[in-house]
Short mmCIF file of C-alpha atoms in Angstrom, two decimals:
data_model
loop_
_atom_site.label_atom_id
_atom_site.label_comp_id
_atom_site.label_asym_id
_atom_site.label_seq_id
_atom_site.Cartn_x
_atom_site.Cartn_y
_atom_site.Cartn_z
CA MET A 254 86.39 29.74 1.81
CA THR A 255 84.20 32.66 2.35
CA LYS A 256 81.56 32.93 4.19
CA THR A 257 79.20 34.45 1.88
CA ALA A 258 80.02 31.35 -0.09
CA ILE A 259 79.30 28.65 3.33
CA VAL A 260 76.23 30.65 3.23
CA ALA A 261 75.56 30.75 -0.17
CA GLY A 262 76.35 25.72 0.03
CA ALA A 263 74.13 26.00 2.99
CA ILE A 264 71.03 28.22 1.68
CA LEU A 265 71.35 24.86 -2.02
CA GLY A 266 72.08 22.31 0.73
CA ALA A 267 68.97 23.50 2.23
CA ALA A 268 66.93 23.70 -0.26
CA PHE A 269 67.69 20.71 -1.81
CA ALA A 270 67.11 18.98 1.01
CA LEU A 271 63.80 20.61 1.21
CA THR A 272 62.93 18.94 -2.21
CA LEU A 273 63.87 16.11 -2.13
CA GLY A 274 61.28 16.10 1.20
CA SER A 275 58.87 16.94 -0.29
CA ALA A 276 59.28 15.25 -3.49
CA SER A 277 58.71 11.98 -0.74
CA ALA A 278 56.13 13.46 -0.03
CA GLN A 279 53.49 14.57 -2.54
CA GLU A 280 52.48 11.31 -3.66
CA PHE A 281 50.44 10.36 -0.77
CA TYR A 282 48.04 13.31 0.66
CA GLY A 283 43.40 12.86 1.64
CA ALA A 284 42.82 7.97 1.84
CA LEU A 285 45.95 7.39 0.37
CA LYS A 286 48.07 8.67 2.97
CA LYS A 287 45.00 8.04 5.93
CA ILE A 288 45.77 4.23 4.87
CA LYS A 289 49.55 4.17 4.51
CA ASP A 290 49.71 5.95 8.77
CA SER A 291 47.34 3.43 9.76
CA GLY A 292 48.35 0.67 8.12
CA THR A 293 44.81 0.15 7.80
CA ILE A 294 41.97 0.65 4.93
CA ILE A 295 38.68 0.27 6.22
CA ILE A 296 35.44 -0.12 4.36
CA GLY A 297 32.11 1.09 4.93
CA HIS A 298 28.88 -0.67 3.59
CA ASN A 299 25.10 -1.66 3.33
CA GLU A 300 23.73 -4.99 5.44
CA ASP A 301 20.65 -4.62 3.98
CA SER A 302 20.99 -5.12 0.07
CA PRO A 303 22.63 -8.28 -1.54
CA PRO A 304 23.69 -9.53 -3.35
CA PHE A 305 26.03 -5.55 -3.28
CA ALA A 306 26.24 -5.70 -0.40
CA SER A 307 24.74 -7.77 2.87
CA PHE A 308 26.74 -10.38 5.62
CA GLY A 309 27.90 -13.40 4.68
CA ALA A 310 27.48 -16.50 7.02
CA ASP A 311 30.09 -15.77 9.10
CA GLY A 312 28.95 -12.36 9.72
CA LYS A 313 31.65 -10.62 7.08
CA PRO A 314 30.18 -8.23 5.20
CA LEU A 315 30.14 -10.07 0.69
CA GLY A 316 29.45 -9.38 -2.48
CA TYR A 317 29.26 -7.43 -5.89
CA SER A 318 30.09 -4.17 -4.72
CA ILE A 319 32.43 -5.36 -1.60
CA ASP A 320 34.27 -7.80 -4.08
CA ILE A 321 35.34 -3.75 -5.91
CA CYS A 322 36.73 -2.39 -2.47
CA ASN A 323 38.78 -5.49 -2.19
CA LYS A 324 40.67 -5.22 -5.53
CA ILE A 325 40.67 -0.57 -4.41
CA ALA A 326 42.58 -1.81 -0.70
CA ALA A 327 44.96 -4.84 -3.28
CA ALA A 328 45.43 -1.24 -5.31
CA ALA A 329 45.93 0.68 -2.35
CA LYS A 330 48.00 -1.81 -0.62
CA ALA A 331 50.51 -1.75 -4.48
CA GLU A 332 50.68 1.37 -4.80
CA LEU A 333 52.18 2.40 -1.00
CA LYS A 334 54.23 -0.31 -1.34
CA LEU A 335 53.55 -1.73 2.60
CA ASP A 336 53.56 -5.47 3.83
CA ASN A 337 50.55 -5.84 5.24
CA LEU A 338 47.48 -3.45 4.63
CA THR A 339 44.18 -4.49 7.37
CA ILE A 340 41.21 -4.32 6.35
CA LYS A 341 38.48 -3.70 8.33
CA TYR A 342 34.93 -3.33 8.04
CA GLN A 343 32.30 -0.82 9.09
CA ALA A 344 27.89 -0.79 8.07
CA VAL A 345 26.74 2.69 7.53
CA ASN A 346 23.22 3.87 5.94
CA GLY A 347 21.73 6.75 3.83
CA GLN A 348 22.83 8.86 7.25
CA THR A 349 25.14 7.92 8.64
CA ARG A 350 27.13 7.47 4.75
CA THR A 351 27.81 10.87 4.55
CA PRO A 352 29.38 11.99 7.99
CA LEU A 353 31.57 8.45 8.74
CA LEU A 354 33.09 9.34 5.23
CA VAL A 355 34.27 12.93 5.99
CA ASN A 356 35.19 12.43 9.40
CA GLY A 357 37.39 9.23 8.50
CA THR A 358 35.77 7.12 10.01
CA VAL A 359 35.73 5.14 6.92
CA ASP A 360 37.92 5.29 3.93
CA LEU A 361 35.42 4.38 0.93
CA VAL A 362 31.31 3.62 0.74
CA CYS A 363 30.65 0.04 -1.31
CA ALA A 364 26.83 0.34 -0.90
CA THR A 365 24.40 0.85 -3.54
CA THR A 366 24.63 4.38 -4.57
CA THR A 367 23.43 6.39 -6.81
CA ASN A 368 25.95 9.42 -8.32
CA THR A 369 23.43 11.64 -8.59
CA PHE A 370 25.28 16.19 -8.25
CA SER A 371 23.05 17.62 -5.49
CA ARG A 372 25.13 14.50 -3.61
CA GLN A 373 28.85 15.57 -5.56
CA LYS A 374 28.87 18.42 -3.20
CA GLN A 375 29.59 16.45 0.13
CA VAL A 376 31.68 13.95 -1.30
CA ASP A 377 32.67 12.40 -3.87
CA PHE A 378 32.21 8.96 -6.19
CA LEU A 379 34.28 6.18 -8.60
CA ASN A 380 33.55 5.66 -12.00
CA THR A 381 30.39 4.00 -12.44
CA MET A 382 30.59 -0.18 -11.36
CA PHE A 383 26.72 -0.78 -11.88
CA VAL A 384 24.28 1.41 -13.80
CA THR A 385 20.32 0.40 -12.75
CA GLY A 386 17.33 2.29 -12.81
CA ASN A 387 13.45 1.95 -11.55
CA ARG A 388 10.90 -0.69 -12.47
CA LEU A 389 7.74 -1.48 -10.60
CA LEU A 390 8.09 -4.72 -8.61
CA VAL A 391 4.34 -6.70 -8.43
CA LYS A 392 1.89 -10.19 -7.71
CA LYS A 393 1.65 -11.80 -11.58
CA ASN A 394 -1.78 -11.89 -10.82
CA SER A 395 -2.59 -8.46 -10.73
CA GLY A 396 -3.06 -7.45 -14.04
CA ILE A 397 0.26 -4.19 -14.25
CA LYS A 398 2.40 -3.38 -16.27
CA GLU A 399 2.43 0.30 -16.69
CA ILE A 400 2.86 2.91 -14.22
CA GLU A 401 0.22 4.15 -15.87
CA ASP A 402 -1.59 1.27 -15.07
CA LEU A 403 -1.60 2.43 -10.76
CA LYS A 404 -4.41 5.50 -11.40
CA GLY A 405 -5.99 6.30 -8.13
CA LYS A 406 -3.56 2.76 -7.00
CA VAL A 407 -1.57 3.14 -3.44
CA VAL A 408 2.75 2.12 -3.92
CA SER A 409 5.12 2.23 -1.81
CA ALA A 410 8.84 3.55 -2.51
CA ASN A 411 12.00 3.81 0.12
CA GLN A 412 12.34 6.87 3.15
CA GLY A 413 14.62 9.25 1.10
CA THR A 414 15.27 7.92 -1.77
CA THR A 415 15.99 8.69 -4.95
CA ASN A 416 13.01 5.93 -6.01
CA GLU A 417 10.91 7.86 -3.95
CA LYS A 418 12.02 10.68 -5.88
CA VAL A 419 11.17 9.54 -9.50
CA LEU A 420 7.53 7.76 -7.70
CA ASN A 421 6.44 11.54 -6.52
CA GLU A 422 8.12 13.36 -9.93
CA LEU A 423 5.68 11.10 -12.00
CA ASN A 424 2.18 10.60 -9.71
CA GLN A 425 2.94 14.36 -10.07
CA LYS A 426 4.25 15.00 -13.90
CA LEU A 427 2.00 11.83 -15.50
CA ASN A 428 -1.44 13.68 -12.92
CA LEU A 429 -2.06 9.63 -11.50
CA GLY A 430 -3.45 10.36 -7.97
CA ILE A 431 -1.85 7.45 -6.74
CA LYS A 432 -1.48 6.98 -2.82
CA VAL A 433 2.10 6.87 -1.80
CA LEU A 434 3.34 5.01 1.34
CA SER A 435 6.80 5.97 2.48
CA THR A 436 7.43 2.72 4.01
CA LYS A 437 11.24 2.95 5.82
CA ASP A 438 13.51 -0.36 4.39
CA GLN A 439 12.71 -2.72 1.34
CA PRO A 440 11.59 -5.15 3.87
CA GLN A 441 8.95 -3.56 5.36
CA GLY A 442 8.18 -2.47 0.90
CA TRP A 443 7.93 -6.69 0.37
CA ILE A 444 5.75 -7.27 3.51
CA ALA A 445 3.22 -4.29 1.89
CA LEU A 446 3.61 -5.49 -1.09
CA GLU A 447 2.88 -8.95 -0.01
CA THR A 448 -0.15 -8.24 2.57
CA ASP A 449 -1.39 -6.85 -0.58
CA ARG A 450 -1.68 -2.74 1.68
CA THR A 451 -0.09 -1.74 -2.17
CA ASP A 452 -0.15 -2.58 -5.35
CA ALA A 453 3.13 -2.08 -6.09
CA HIS A 454 6.99 -1.42 -4.53
CA MET A 455 8.98 1.08 -6.35
CA THR A 456 13.20 0.77 -6.31
CA ASP A 457 15.45 0.03 -8.38
CA GLU A 458 15.28 -2.82 -10.91
CA VAL A 459 18.33 -5.04 -9.80
CA VAL A 460 16.60 -4.50 -6.47
CA GLU A 461 13.53 -5.70 -7.21
CA TYR A 462 14.91 -8.95 -8.08
CA GLY A 463 16.93 -9.40 -5.05
CA LEU A 464 14.17 -8.85 -3.30
CA ILE A 465 11.96 -12.49 -5.44
CA ALA A 466 14.82 -14.22 -5.22
CA LYS A 467 14.19 -14.64 -1.42
CA ALA A 468 10.15 -14.41 -1.86
CA LYS A 469 8.53 -17.76 -0.48
CA ASN A 470 6.71 -17.74 -3.66
CA PRO A 471 9.34 -16.33 -6.85
CA ASP A 472 6.51 -17.49 -9.02
CA GLN A 473 3.61 -14.80 -8.17
CA TYR A 474 5.87 -12.39 -8.22
CA ALA A 475 6.82 -9.94 -11.45
CA VAL A 476 9.28 -6.81 -12.72
CA VAL A 477 7.31 -4.75 -15.02
CA GLY A 478 6.75 -1.98 -17.27
CA ARG A 479 9.88 0.06 -19.11
CA LEU A 480 13.52 1.92 -17.13
CA LEU A 481 11.22 5.26 -15.02
CA SER A 482 15.01 6.64 -14.15
CA PHE A 483 19.28 6.04 -14.13
CA ASP A 484 20.67 5.11 -11.02
CA PRO A 485 24.42 5.05 -12.01
CA TYR A 486 25.88 3.20 -8.82
CA ALA A 487 29.58 4.86 -7.81
CA VAL A 488 31.78 3.85 -4.89
CA VAL A 489 31.52 6.80 -2.59
CA ILE A 490 34.68 9.13 -1.18
CA ARG A 491 35.88 11.56 0.18
CA ARG A 492 36.12 14.68 -2.25
CA ASP A 493 39.40 16.18 -3.31
CA ASP A 494 41.06 13.35 -3.62
CA SER A 495 42.17 12.23 -6.70
CA ALA A 496 45.30 10.99 -5.95
CA PHE A 497 42.71 8.48 -4.65
CA ARG A 498 39.84 8.66 -6.55
CA SER A 499 42.37 8.20 -10.10
CA LEU A 500 44.15 4.92 -7.64
CA GLY A 501 39.87 3.63 -7.73
CA ASN A 502 39.03 4.37 -11.23
CA ARG A 503 42.10 2.67 -12.64
CA VAL A 504 40.67 -0.56 -10.28
CA LEU A 505 37.81 0.17 -11.73
CA ALA A 506 39.25 0.40 -15.68
CA ASP A 507 41.42 -2.54 -15.54
CA LEU A 508 38.88 -4.59 -13.61
CA TYR A 509 36.41 -3.51 -17.10
CA ARG A 510 39.56 -4.25 -19.90
CA SER A 511 40.25 -7.65 -18.36
CA GLY A 512 36.72 -8.71 -18.11
CA GLU A 513 37.48 -9.47 -14.63
CA TRP A 514 34.43 -7.93 -14.53
CA GLU A 515 31.96 -9.69 -15.88
CA GLN A 516 33.36 -12.46 -13.67
CA ILE A 517 32.05 -10.57 -10.76
CA TYR A 518 29.26 -9.30 -11.88
CA THR A 519 27.64 -13.36 -12.96
CA LYS A 520 29.59 -14.36 -9.52
CA TRP A 521 26.31 -12.19 -7.66
CA MET A 522 24.13 -11.89 -9.88
CA SER A 523 22.90 -15.07 -11.27
CA THR A 524 21.82 -15.43 -7.46
CA ILE A 525 19.08 -13.38 -8.31
CA GLY A 526 18.96 -14.58 -12.52
CA GLN A 527 20.15 -11.46 -13.85
CA PRO A 528 22.30 -12.14 -17.42
CA LEU A 529 24.37 -9.39 -18.31
CA SER A 530 23.34 -7.51 -20.64
CA PRO A 531 24.72 -5.69 -24.25
CA GLU A 532 24.04 -2.31 -22.84
CA LEU A 533 25.17 -2.76 -19.01
CA LYS A 534 28.15 -4.78 -21.07
CA LEU A 535 28.54 -1.37 -23.78
CA LEU A 536 28.52 0.71 -20.34
CA MET A 537 31.03 -0.56 -18.74
CA SER A 538 33.26 -1.27 -21.34
CA MET A 539 33.68 2.78 -21.83
CA GLN A 540 34.64 3.05 -18.04
CA ASN A 541 38.22 1.13 -19.46
CA TYR A 542 40.59 4.20 -19.66
CA PRO A 543 43.96 2.95 -21.11
CA ASP A 544 46.77 3.21 -18.33
CA MET B 155 37.14 16.82 9.16
CA ARG B 156 36.62 17.81 5.44
CA TYR B 157 32.15 18.96 6.10
CA ASN B 158 30.69 20.39 3.53
CA TRP B 159 29.06 22.48 6.21
CA ASN B 160 25.30 24.26 4.48
CA TRP B 161 23.44 25.74 6.75
CA SER B 162 21.02 26.71 4.51
CA VAL B 163 19.87 24.00 2.91
CA LEU B 164 17.63 23.88 6.10
CA PHE B 165 16.59 28.24 4.27
CA ALA B 166 15.95 26.20 1.02
CA ASP B 167 13.06 25.53 -1.30
CA PRO B 168 11.14 21.99 -0.13
CA TYR B 169 13.51 21.42 3.04
CA LEU B 170 12.13 24.08 4.44
CA GLY B 171 7.99 22.62 3.02
CA TRP B 172 9.69 19.12 4.64
CA LEU B 173 10.45 19.82 8.26
CA LEU B 174 7.53 22.00 7.81
CA SER B 175 4.94 19.75 7.44
CA GLY B 176 6.97 17.42 9.36
CA LEU B 177 6.54 18.95 12.22
CA GLY B 178 2.56 19.44 11.54
CA TRP B 179 2.84 15.59 12.37
CA THR B 180 5.11 15.06 14.93
CA VAL B 181 2.28 17.95 16.70
CA LEU B 182 -0.87 15.89 15.64
CA VAL B 183 0.49 12.39 16.50
CA SER B 184 1.68 13.37 19.72
CA ALA B 185 -1.52 15.11 20.33
CA ALA B 186 -3.60 12.32 18.65
CA ALA B 187 -2.05 10.03 20.98
CA TRP B 188 -1.54 11.96 24.42
CA ILE B 189 -5.92 11.98 24.14
CA ILE B 190 -5.96 8.60 23.46
CA GLY B 191 -3.48 8.02 26.09
CA LEU B 192 -4.95 10.44 29.05
CA ALA B 193 -8.71 8.93 28.83
CA LEU B 194 -7.70 4.85 28.32
CA GLY B 195 -5.16 5.95 30.92
CA SER B 196 -7.43 7.96 33.67
CA VAL B 197 -10.02 4.88 32.90
CA ILE B 198 -7.40 1.59 33.24
CA GLY B 199 -5.80 3.58 36.59
CA VAL B 200 -9.16 4.20 38.61
CA MET B 201 -9.65 0.69 37.55
CA ARG B 202 -6.62 -0.54 39.78
CA THR B 203 -8.08 1.00 42.46
CA LEU B 204 -11.63 0.05 42.22
CA PRO B 205 -13.02 -2.62 45.35
CA SER B 206 -13.66 -5.67 42.50
CA PRO B 207 -11.03 -8.16 41.96
CA ILE B 208 -12.13 -7.44 38.04
CA ALA B 209 -11.07 -4.56 37.33
CA ARG B 210 -7.79 -4.90 38.65
CA ALA B 211 -7.13 -7.41 36.87
CA ILE B 212 -8.75 -6.24 34.24
CA GLY B 213 -6.21 -3.43 34.55
CA ALA B 214 -2.93 -5.13 35.49
CA THR B 215 -3.46 -7.21 32.59
CA TYR B 216 -3.59 -4.02 30.38
CA VAL B 217 -0.49 -2.37 32.35
CA GLU B 218 1.23 -5.54 32.39
CA ILE B 219 0.74 -6.22 28.69
CA PHE B 220 1.31 -2.67 26.82
CA ARG B 221 4.60 -1.71 29.45
CA ASN B 222 5.90 -4.68 27.91
CA ILE B 223 6.35 -4.84 24.70
CA PRO B 224 8.95 -2.39 23.04
CA LEU B 225 6.44 0.30 21.39
CA LEU B 226 8.82 0.33 18.58
CA VAL B 227 7.03 -4.18 18.23
CA GLN B 228 3.79 -2.61 19.85
CA ILE B 229 3.48 -0.29 16.25
CA PHE B 230 4.71 -2.50 13.78
CA LEU B 231 1.85 -5.66 15.36
CA PHE B 232 -0.87 -3.24 15.42
CA TYR B 233 0.63 -1.92 11.90
CA PHE B 234 1.10 -5.43 9.97
CA VAL B 235 -0.30 -8.50 11.77
CA LEU B 236 -2.93 -7.47 13.32
CA PRO B 237 -4.51 -7.11 9.17
CA GLU B 238 -3.87 -10.29 9.26
CA LEU B 239 -5.71 -12.00 11.88
CA LEU B 240 -8.59 -9.96 11.20
CA PRO B 241 -11.31 -12.01 9.11
CA ARG B 242 -10.76 -11.18 6.03
CA GLU B 243 -12.21 -8.42 4.55
CA MET B 244 -12.47 -6.65 8.30
CA GLY B 245 -8.34 -6.42 7.34
CA ARG B 246 -8.94 -5.10 3.24
CA TRP B 247 -10.30 -2.74 4.89
CA LEU B 248 -7.74 -1.67 7.45
CA LYS B 249 -5.57 -1.84 4.13
CA ARG B 250 -6.95 0.17 2.10
CA ASP B 251 -10.00 2.43 2.67
CA LEU B 252 -9.39 2.93 6.61
CA PRO B 253 -8.48 6.57 6.26
CA HIS B 254 -5.03 7.69 6.65
CA PRO B 255 -4.09 3.88 7.87
CA GLU B 256 -0.49 5.03 9.06
CA PHE B 257 -0.93 8.02 10.54
CA THR B 258 -4.41 6.53 12.53
CA MET B 259 -2.75 3.12 12.89
CA ALA B 260 0.26 4.76 14.83
CA VAL B 261 -2.71 7.62 17.09
CA ILE B 262 -3.50 3.93 18.09
CA SER B 263 -0.83 1.93 19.06
CA LEU B 264 0.60 4.99 20.67
CA GLY B 265 -1.92 6.04 22.50
CA LEU B 266 -2.43 2.89 23.50
CA TYR B 267 1.11 2.39 24.69
CA THR B 268 1.12 6.08 26.47
CA ALA B 269 -2.64 5.00 28.57
CA CYS B 270 -0.56 2.13 30.35
CA ARG B 271 1.35 4.27 31.61
CA VAL B 272 -0.65 7.60 32.46
CA ALA B 273 -2.42 5.10 34.71
CA GLU B 274 0.44 4.01 36.40
CA GLN B 275 0.11 7.57 37.34
CA VAL B 276 -3.68 7.91 37.82
CA ARG B 277 -3.46 5.43 40.49
CA ALA B 278 -0.66 6.61 42.02
CA GLY B 279 -1.78 9.42 42.18
CA ILE B 280 -5.08 8.66 44.80
CA ASN B 281 -3.12 6.00 46.10
CA THR B 282 -1.52 9.20 47.41
CA ALA B 283 -4.24 10.96 47.70
CA GLY B 284 -5.13 8.72 50.74
CA ARG B 285 -7.80 5.60 51.80
CA GLY B 286 -8.57 8.23 54.65
CA GLN B 287 -10.25 10.75 51.56
CA ALA B 288 -12.59 8.13 50.39
CA SER B 289 -13.52 6.59 53.75
CA ALA B 290 -14.28 10.27 54.38
CA GLY B 291 -16.35 11.11 51.16
CA LEU B 292 -17.95 7.12 51.80
CA ALA B 293 -19.52 8.05 55.43
CA THR B 294 -20.68 11.47 54.21
CA GLY B 295 -23.38 9.53 51.68
CA LEU B 296 -21.21 9.92 48.48
CA THR B 297 -22.02 6.91 45.81
CA LEU B 298 -18.54 5.42 45.18
CA ALA B 299 -18.45 7.15 42.13
CA GLN B 300 -18.86 10.90 43.09
CA VAL B 301 -15.91 9.53 45.15
CA TYR B 302 -13.57 9.43 42.76
CA ARG B 303 -15.22 12.25 40.67
CA PHE B 304 -15.27 15.18 43.30
CA ILE B 305 -13.23 13.89 45.45
CA LEU B 306 -10.42 11.69 44.31
CA LEU B 307 -9.27 12.59 40.46
CA PRO B 308 -9.45 16.19 41.38
CA LEU B 309 -6.51 15.36 43.91
CA ALA B 310 -4.76 12.39 41.60
CA TYR B 311 -4.15 14.91 38.71
CA ARG B 312 -3.04 18.14 40.85
CA LEU B 313 -0.69 15.65 41.71
CA THR B 314 0.34 13.69 39.93
CA ILE B 315 1.16 17.10 37.14
CA PRO B 316 4.23 16.26 37.04
CA ALA B 317 4.35 13.24 36.16
CA LEU B 318 1.61 13.70 33.51
CA THR B 319 4.04 16.18 32.01
CA ASN B 320 6.76 14.32 32.12
CA GLU B 321 4.43 11.80 29.85
CA PHE B 322 3.70 14.12 27.73
CA LEU B 323 7.02 15.48 26.65
CA ASN B 324 7.51 11.05 26.24
CA VAL B 325 4.63 11.35 23.63
CA PHE B 326 5.68 13.68 21.92
CA LYS B 327 9.50 12.14 21.14
CA ASN B 328 7.72 8.83 21.48
CA SER B 329 5.77 10.03 17.76
CA SER B 330 9.36 9.53 16.21
CA LEU B 331 8.37 6.17 15.84
CA ALA B 332 6.31 5.88 13.34
CA LEU B 333 8.16 6.63 10.92
CA THR B 334 8.57 2.80 10.32
CA ILE B 335 5.38 2.40 9.38
CA GLY B 336 5.38 5.22 6.49
CA VAL B 337 3.97 8.42 9.07
CA LEU B 338 6.43 11.42 7.60
CA GLU B 339 6.58 13.28 10.68
CA LEU B 340 9.97 15.51 11.99
CA THR B 341 13.35 12.68 12.01
CA ALA B 342 11.00 10.45 8.56
CA ARG B 343 11.69 14.29 6.71
CA ALA B 344 15.38 15.33 8.73
CA ARG B 345 16.53 12.25 7.24
CA ALA B 346 15.23 12.62 3.99
CA VAL B 347 16.38 15.87 4.26
CA ALA B 348 20.40 13.90 4.89
CA ASP B 349 19.33 11.39 2.30
CA TYR B 350 18.65 14.35 -0.25
CA THR B 351 21.38 16.60 0.13
CA TYR B 352 23.50 14.78 2.32
CA GLN B 353 24.42 17.05 4.54
CA SER B 354 23.01 15.18 7.39
CA ILE B 355 24.43 17.02 10.20
CA GLU B 356 22.24 20.29 9.40
CA ALA B 357 19.22 18.64 8.95
CA PHE B 358 19.77 16.31 12.28
CA ALA B 359 20.79 19.04 14.54
CA ALA B 360 17.76 20.73 13.03
CA ALA B 361 15.57 17.93 14.19
CA SER B 362 16.58 17.82 17.70
CA LEU B 363 16.67 21.37 18.25
CA ILE B 364 12.86 22.09 16.98
CA TYR B 365 12.92 18.37 19.31
CA ALA B 366 13.84 20.10 22.02
CA SER B 367 12.51 24.08 21.95
CA ILE B 368 8.88 22.39 21.92
CA SER B 369 9.82 20.33 24.29
CA PHE B 370 10.44 23.23 27.08
CA LEU B 371 7.82 25.85 26.05
CA ILE B 372 5.86 22.58 26.32
CA ALA B 373 7.85 22.71 30.09
CA PHE B 374 7.53 26.17 30.85
CA LEU B 375 4.17 25.98 30.15
CA MET B 376 2.70 23.08 32.49
CA ARG B 377 5.31 24.64 35.31
CA ARG B 378 2.13 27.47 35.16
CA VAL B 379 -0.03 25.59 35.42
CA GLU B 380 1.75 23.40 38.29
CA ARG B 381 1.53 25.98 39.83
CA ARG B 382 -2.01 27.42 39.41
CA ALA B 383 -3.06 24.33 39.95
CA ARG B 384 -1.45 23.35 43.38
CA LEU B 385 -3.26 22.23 46.40
CA ALA B 386 -2.39 24.55 50.19
CA GLY B 387 -2.00 21.37 53.18
CA THR B 388 -1.04 18.41 50.08
CA LEU B 389 2.51 16.70 49.85
CA ALA B 390 3.42 18.72 46.59
CA ALA B 391 2.50 21.63 47.72
CA GLY B 392 5.11 21.21 50.27
CA THR B 393 7.46 20.38 47.69
CA HIS B 394 7.74 24.44 46.90
#
């Protein structure tokens, strides 16, 4: 064997080893790599948004969004061929959600987050898992039917939410002269309405049914008016991580296709008396991309 | 960390306007609450040093009540619970016809809380000025009111300028709790910017910087006031 042949062989061998190595490594990056290396997936969740995400009696988070994220965790475990995967839960809120996701404290956020383009500059979203929109929560005897009936009245919406944004925009556009009370969270929006401090509370329709379901006298309250916005909820993940996004979207598509999604929907939405509408069913079935 | 830094969001429309209007409300709430706190706190502080046991008891009760309940709870009680305890019409007036109800209740609540803190400083100042000064004043034929007006209070305020500065900085920072009843002050606006843009780190960094700069400015100004107001031969003068 000549010297050159040995060198050529060595280079070939090295190149082969290199491609082999990269072939097994290229499969995992981003969140999946982190989950594989640590053997742990950390789910960020809301703590005050039933039936989507809240604490159960045993102190563990539960709800519609949590069920979906647990399915994603199970799919990650299968994809990574892990024998054991620890699922950890970490409560987040509107302020901590982005920093904790971006710095790796949580791997995905399962809450009631509306997918918007301005948020996409910082984070990424899976496909839509629920669709709702703003309507008005009022007292039944108030006679309020539509947002136009609120001329000169007091209406609350929570600080920093898309609901507050929609309320301020409509107030200007329709020239209603509504006095806006920016409440801190849902319980305060509720107490303000209950004590007649406000005439209506504006938030996502599905959240309003949840609030009424928890009330002392639910028959005194009503959700009224047309849909004032379009709010597609989605699971939040880190940007530039298409492998993890693809895994999550596959889980969603499988749920929509198999009908398992309807069971999860009924399990949680029946607690607030919300039957599945044909429109929502159609919207979801449009996302069951084939394998 | 794959954070997408974007400091320019702080200067973009409408977010810059939000932060500035938030700063405006923060200053308004703090200033108004401080006026109530200083005025009422001085009265309560004086009451705690008067010879009358009834006046002392009233002063002590006030201080103990307001000092021992967390401010956050006090604000909540004033805003949500008080109107329900009053007669129906009065409660309704508080909830609906009071001008700027969130702002007004935040100022009253923060003012009453600050008063109990100021009262303690004023009382300490009067005690530091000493019984001797009061006795000497009374011996020269001044009435008790004159002793307070011309001798004890001027001494007490000057002696407690550093402590009162501290209380003022506290009011300024405590004013952020007004967001819990819907006053859109600086912290609330920073939260809103964070929620709308998802640039939380930038929004809260900006709010922190604004709070810190104003605190430094106040501390600097008050140190100058303190230097000008100091009295030769008193304890406070000895520290310089």
